[in-house]
């Protein structure tokens, strides 16, 4: 029963010898210069003259987080933060939210009636965990709300 806890010195020695042999084989490759390394002379000459193939032109690239005012998603079920169901302070609605994550990482809620309130109990990390990938880019807030059905 306790044989699994006993080590065989020969097997350990053989394993260490195999590791040393593998490291000796890989050592010359670790000292080789890379042809396209950022600091190499060959890489500097080719990057100035040629455009990287396979990289999207600027018109086809998705905007980065700094290029947009924020992200939005639908939240149809009741929103529970710190054990409490969040309600709209003006109309009392507790479901069918649009959740906004702004560029400054603040989270805002908008009810069906159009009332907006900042939610201090949520942050950008919560939004990123609960939102899916962005499926559309909207030039205006109204266009995004129309897409989400508000």
PDB file of C-alpha atoms in Angstrom:
ATOM      1  CA  UNK A   1       0.000   0.000   0.000  1.00  0.00           C
ATOM      2  CA  UNK A   2       2.782   2.440   0.827  1.00  0.00           C
ATOM      3  CA  UNK A   3       4.819   1.564  -2.269  1.00  0.00           C
ATOM      4  CA  UNK A   4       3.569   4.704  -4.005  1.00  0.00           C
ATOM      5  CA  UNK A   5       5.259   6.859  -1.379  1.00  0.00           C
ATOM      6  CA  UNK A   6       8.629   5.159  -1.703  1.00  0.00           C
ATOM      7  CA  UNK A   7      10.802   6.543  -4.439  1.00  0.00           C
ATOM      8  CA  UNK A   8      13.214   4.563  -6.491  1.00  0.00           C
ATOM      9  CA  UNK A   9      16.602   6.307  -6.662  1.00  0.00           C
ATOM     10  CA  UNK A  10      17.338   4.792 -10.082  1.00  0.00           C
ATOM     11  CA  UNK A  11      14.138   6.194 -11.617  1.00  0.00           C
ATOM     12  CA  UNK A  12      14.820   9.630 -10.146  1.00  0.00           C
ATOM     13  CA  UNK A  13      18.385   9.564 -11.427  1.00  0.00           C
ATOM     14  CA  UNK A  14      17.206   8.545 -14.887  1.00  0.00           C
ATOM     15  CA  UNK A  15      14.644  11.343 -14.960  1.00  0.00           C
ATOM     16  CA  UNK A  16      17.246  13.945 -13.938  1.00  0.00           C
ATOM     17  CA  UNK A  17      19.654  12.657 -16.600  1.00  0.00           C
ATOM     18  CA  UNK A  18      16.929  12.961 -19.250  1.00  0.00           C
ATOM     19  CA  UNK A  19      16.181  16.516 -18.121  1.00  0.00           C
ATOM     20  CA  UNK A  20      19.853  17.486 -18.332  1.00  0.00           C
ATOM     21  CA  UNK A  21      20.138  15.976 -21.825  1.00  0.00           C
ATOM     22  CA  UNK A  22      17.056  17.892 -22.986  1.00  0.00           C
ATOM     23  CA  UNK A  23      18.415  21.154 -21.591  1.00  0.00           C
ATOM     24  CA  UNK A  24      21.739  20.557 -23.317  1.00  0.00           C
ATOM     25  CA  UNK A  25      19.931  20.066 -26.636  1.00  0.00           C
ATOM     26  CA  UNK A  26      17.914  23.267 -26.216  1.00  0.00           C
ATOM     27  CA  UNK A  27      20.825  25.447 -25.046  1.00  0.00           C
ATOM     28  CA  UNK A  28      22.124  26.359 -28.562  1.00  0.00           C
ATOM     29  CA  UNK A  29      18.624  27.454 -29.598  1.00  0.00           C
ATOM     30  CA  UNK A  30      18.295  29.765 -26.603  1.00  0.00           C
ATOM     31  CA  UNK A  31      21.452  31.644 -27.630  1.00  0.00           C
ATOM     32  CA  UNK A  32      20.449  31.999 -31.317  1.00  0.00           C
ATOM     33  CA  UNK A  33      19.414  35.481 -32.467  1.00  0.00           C
ATOM     34  CA  UNK A  34      15.847  35.759 -33.690  1.00  0.00           C
ATOM     35  CA  UNK A  35      15.490  37.016 -37.255  1.00  0.00           C
ATOM     36  CA  UNK A  36      12.370  39.063 -36.444  1.00  0.00           C
ATOM     37  CA  UNK A  37      13.142  40.099 -32.877  1.00  0.00           C
ATOM     38  CA  UNK A  38      12.230  43.707 -32.013  1.00  0.00           C
ATOM     39  CA  UNK A  39      15.849  44.660 -31.364  1.00  0.00           C
ATOM     40  CA  UNK A  40      17.481  42.926 -34.330  1.00  0.00           C
ATOM     41  CA  UNK A  41      18.801  44.825 -37.371  1.00  0.00           C
ATOM     42  CA  UNK A  42      16.966  42.573 -39.857  1.00  0.00           C
ATOM     43  CA  UNK A  43      13.613  43.282 -38.218  1.00  0.00           C
ATOM     44  CA  UNK A  44      14.165  47.058 -38.298  1.00  0.00           C
ATOM     45  CA  UNK A  45      14.904  47.071 -42.026  1.00  0.00           C
ATOM     46  CA  UNK A  46      11.850  45.026 -43.038  1.00  0.00           C
ATOM     47  CA  UNK A  47       9.264  46.763 -40.820  1.00  0.00           C
ATOM     48  CA  UNK A  48      10.017  50.199 -42.236  1.00  0.00           C
ATOM     49  CA  UNK A  49       9.618  49.125 -45.846  1.00  0.00           C
ATOM     50  CA  UNK A  50       6.692  46.716 -45.668  1.00  0.00           C
ATOM     51  CA  UNK A  51       3.211  46.797 -44.171  1.00  0.00           C
ATOM     52  CA  UNK A  52       2.339  43.826 -41.999  1.00  0.00           C
ATOM     53  CA  UNK A  53       0.221  41.427 -44.070  1.00  0.00           C
ATOM     54  CA  UNK A  54      -2.886  40.079 -42.377  1.00  0.00           C
ATOM     55  CA  UNK A  55      -3.336  43.126 -40.133  1.00  0.00           C
ATOM     56  CA  UNK A  56      -6.690  44.787 -40.692  1.00  0.00           C
ATOM     57  CA  UNK A  57      -6.814  48.235 -42.289  1.00  0.00           C
ATOM     58  CA  UNK A  58      -8.057  51.008 -39.965  1.00  0.00           C
ATOM     59  CA  UNK A  59     -11.561  51.005 -41.491  1.00  0.00           C
ATOM     60  CA  UNK A  60     -12.168  47.378 -40.462  1.00  0.00           C
ATOM     61  CA  UNK A  61     -10.795  47.496 -36.906  1.00  0.00           C
ATOM     62  CA  UNK A  62     -13.201  47.465 -33.958  1.00  0.00           C
ATOM     63  CA  UNK A  63     -12.954  50.534 -31.746  1.00  0.00           C
ATOM     64  CA  UNK A  64     -11.000  50.137 -28.540  1.00  0.00           C
ATOM     65  CA  UNK A  65     -12.388  50.918 -25.087  1.00  0.00           C
ATOM     66  CA  UNK A  66     -10.916  54.433 -25.264  1.00  0.00           C
ATOM     67  CA  UNK A  67     -12.552  55.130 -28.641  1.00  0.00           C
ATOM     68  CA  UNK A  68     -16.135  54.654 -27.413  1.00  0.00           C
ATOM     69  CA  UNK A  69     -18.092  56.505 -24.739  1.00  0.00           C
ATOM     70  CA  UNK A  70     -19.190  53.245 -23.126  1.00  0.00           C
ATOM     71  CA  UNK A  71     -20.826  49.843 -23.466  1.00  0.00           C
ATOM     72  CA  UNK A  72     -24.428  48.832 -22.860  1.00  0.00           C
ATOM     73  CA  UNK A  73     -26.350  45.621 -22.332  1.00  0.00           C
ATOM     74  CA  UNK A  74     -29.867  44.536 -21.468  1.00  0.00           C
ATOM     75  CA  UNK A  75     -30.633  43.151 -18.025  1.00  0.00           C
ATOM     76  CA  UNK A  76     -34.204  41.808 -18.048  1.00  0.00           C
ATOM     77  CA  UNK A  77     -34.369  40.049 -14.680  1.00  0.00           C
ATOM     78  CA  UNK A  78     -34.332  41.869 -11.331  1.00  0.00           C
ATOM     79  CA  UNK A  79     -30.896  43.262 -10.524  1.00  0.00           C
ATOM     80  CA  UNK A  80     -29.616  42.147  -7.120  1.00  0.00           C
ATOM     81  CA  UNK A  81     -26.651  44.039  -5.635  1.00  0.00           C
ATOM     82  CA  UNK A  82     -25.374  43.238  -2.124  1.00  0.00           C
ATOM     83  CA  UNK A  83     -28.468  41.143  -1.410  1.00  0.00           C
ATOM     84  CA  UNK A  84     -30.934  43.912  -2.337  1.00  0.00           C
ATOM     85  CA  UNK A  85     -33.122  44.180  -5.416  1.00  0.00           C
ATOM     86  CA  UNK A  86     -32.340  47.491  -7.124  1.00  0.00           C
ATOM     87  CA  UNK A  87     -35.302  49.707  -7.942  1.00  0.00           C
ATOM     88  CA  UNK A  88     -35.491  52.889  -9.964  1.00  0.00           C
ATOM     89  CA  UNK A  89     -35.551  55.760  -7.443  1.00  0.00           C
ATOM     90  CA  UNK A  90     -38.114  57.674  -9.524  1.00  0.00           C
ATOM     91  CA  UNK A  91     -40.626  55.089 -10.784  1.00  0.00           C
ATOM     92  CA  UNK A  92     -39.902  51.968  -8.697  1.00  0.00           C
ATOM     93  CA  UNK A  93     -39.140  49.652 -11.666  1.00  0.00           C
ATOM     94  CA  UNK A  94     -36.961  46.691 -10.690  1.00  0.00           C
ATOM     95  CA  UNK A  95     -36.441  44.841 -13.986  1.00  0.00           C
ATOM     96  CA  UNK A  96     -35.839  45.492 -17.700  1.00  0.00           C
ATOM     97  CA  UNK A  97     -32.714  47.587 -17.162  1.00  0.00           C
ATOM     98  CA  UNK A  98     -30.181  48.820 -19.642  1.00  0.00           C
ATOM     99  CA  UNK A  99     -26.791  48.676 -17.919  1.00  0.00           C
ATOM    100  CA  UNK A 100     -24.138  51.142 -19.110  1.00  0.00           C
ATOM    101  CA  UNK A 101     -20.423  50.789 -18.424  1.00  0.00           C
ATOM    102  CA  UNK A 102     -18.811  54.126 -19.151  1.00  0.00           C
ATOM    103  CA  UNK A 103     -15.242  54.924 -20.146  1.00  0.00           C
ATOM    104  CA  UNK A 104     -14.412  55.934 -16.546  1.00  0.00           C
ATOM    105  CA  UNK A 105     -15.522  52.435 -15.324  1.00  0.00           C
ATOM    106  CA  UNK A 106     -18.703  53.752 -13.690  1.00  0.00           C
ATOM    107  CA  UNK A 107     -21.901  51.723 -14.108  1.00  0.00           C
ATOM    108  CA  UNK A 108     -25.237  53.397 -14.774  1.00  0.00           C
ATOM    109  CA  UNK A 109     -28.723  51.886 -14.882  1.00  0.00           C
ATOM    110  CA  UNK A 110     -31.570  53.034 -17.109  1.00  0.00           C
ATOM    111  CA  UNK A 111     -35.111  51.835 -16.524  1.00  0.00           C
ATOM    112  CA  UNK A 112     -37.782  51.350 -19.177  1.00  0.00           C
ATOM    113  CA  UNK A 113     -39.180  54.839 -18.429  1.00  0.00           C
ATOM    114  CA  UNK A 114     -35.813  56.466 -19.242  1.00  0.00           C
ATOM    115  CA  UNK A 115     -34.669  57.343 -15.721  1.00  0.00           C
ATOM    116  CA  UNK A 116     -30.921  56.995 -15.255  1.00  0.00           C
ATOM    117  CA  UNK A 117     -29.079  56.459 -12.003  1.00  0.00           C
ATOM    118  CA  UNK A 118     -25.495  55.625 -11.127  1.00  0.00           C
ATOM    119  CA  UNK A 119     -25.026  52.276  -9.390  1.00  0.00           C
ATOM    120  CA  UNK A 120     -22.143  52.498  -6.910  1.00  0.00           C
ATOM    121  CA  UNK A 121     -22.347  48.798  -5.998  1.00  0.00           C
ATOM    122  CA  UNK A 122     -21.308  47.707  -9.501  1.00  0.00           C
ATOM    123  CA  UNK A 123     -18.097  48.311 -11.388  1.00  0.00           C
ATOM    124  CA  UNK A 124     -16.483  47.567 -14.741  1.00  0.00           C
ATOM    125  CA  UNK A 125     -15.293  44.149 -13.536  1.00  0.00           C
ATOM    126  CA  UNK A 126     -18.900  43.150 -12.740  1.00  0.00           C
ATOM    127  CA  UNK A 127     -19.990  44.413 -16.157  1.00  0.00           C
ATOM    128  CA  UNK A 128     -17.244  42.463 -17.946  1.00  0.00           C
ATOM    129  CA  UNK A 129     -18.157  39.255 -16.073  1.00  0.00           C
ATOM    130  CA  UNK A 130     -21.842  39.498 -16.956  1.00  0.00           C
ATOM    131  CA  UNK A 131     -21.798  40.931 -20.476  1.00  0.00           C
ATOM    132  CA  UNK A 132     -21.187  38.974 -23.619  1.00  0.00           C
ATOM    133  CA  UNK A 133     -19.072  40.079 -26.540  1.00  0.00           C
ATOM    134  CA  UNK A 134     -20.077  43.314 -28.228  1.00  0.00           C
ATOM    135  CA  UNK A 135     -22.220  42.473 -31.231  1.00  0.00           C
ATOM    136  CA  UNK A 136     -22.803  45.977 -32.636  1.00  0.00           C
ATOM    137  CA  UNK A 137     -21.274  49.450 -32.560  1.00  0.00           C
ATOM    138  CA  UNK A 138     -23.757  52.325 -32.441  1.00  0.00           C
ATOM    139  CA  UNK A 139     -22.918  55.923 -33.345  1.00  0.00           C
ATOM    140  CA  UNK A 140     -25.534  57.394 -30.970  1.00  0.00           C
ATOM    141  CA  UNK A 141     -27.120  56.485 -27.653  1.00  0.00           C
ATOM    142  CA  UNK A 142     -30.594  56.490 -29.224  1.00  0.00           C
ATOM    143  CA  UNK A 143     -29.496  54.003 -31.870  1.00  0.00           C
ATOM    144  CA  UNK A 144     -28.104  51.663 -29.195  1.00  0.00           C
ATOM    145  CA  UNK A 145     -31.261  51.919 -27.087  1.00  0.00           C
ATOM    146  CA  UNK A 146     -33.405  51.198 -30.143  1.00  0.00           C
ATOM    147  CA  UNK A 147     -31.275  48.104 -30.837  1.00  0.00           C
ATOM    148  CA  UNK A 148     -31.831  46.902 -27.248  1.00  0.00           C
ATOM    149  CA  UNK A 149     -35.589  47.466 -27.482  1.00  0.00           C
ATOM    150  CA  UNK A 150     -35.862  50.572 -25.262  1.00  0.00           C
TER     151      UNK A 150
END
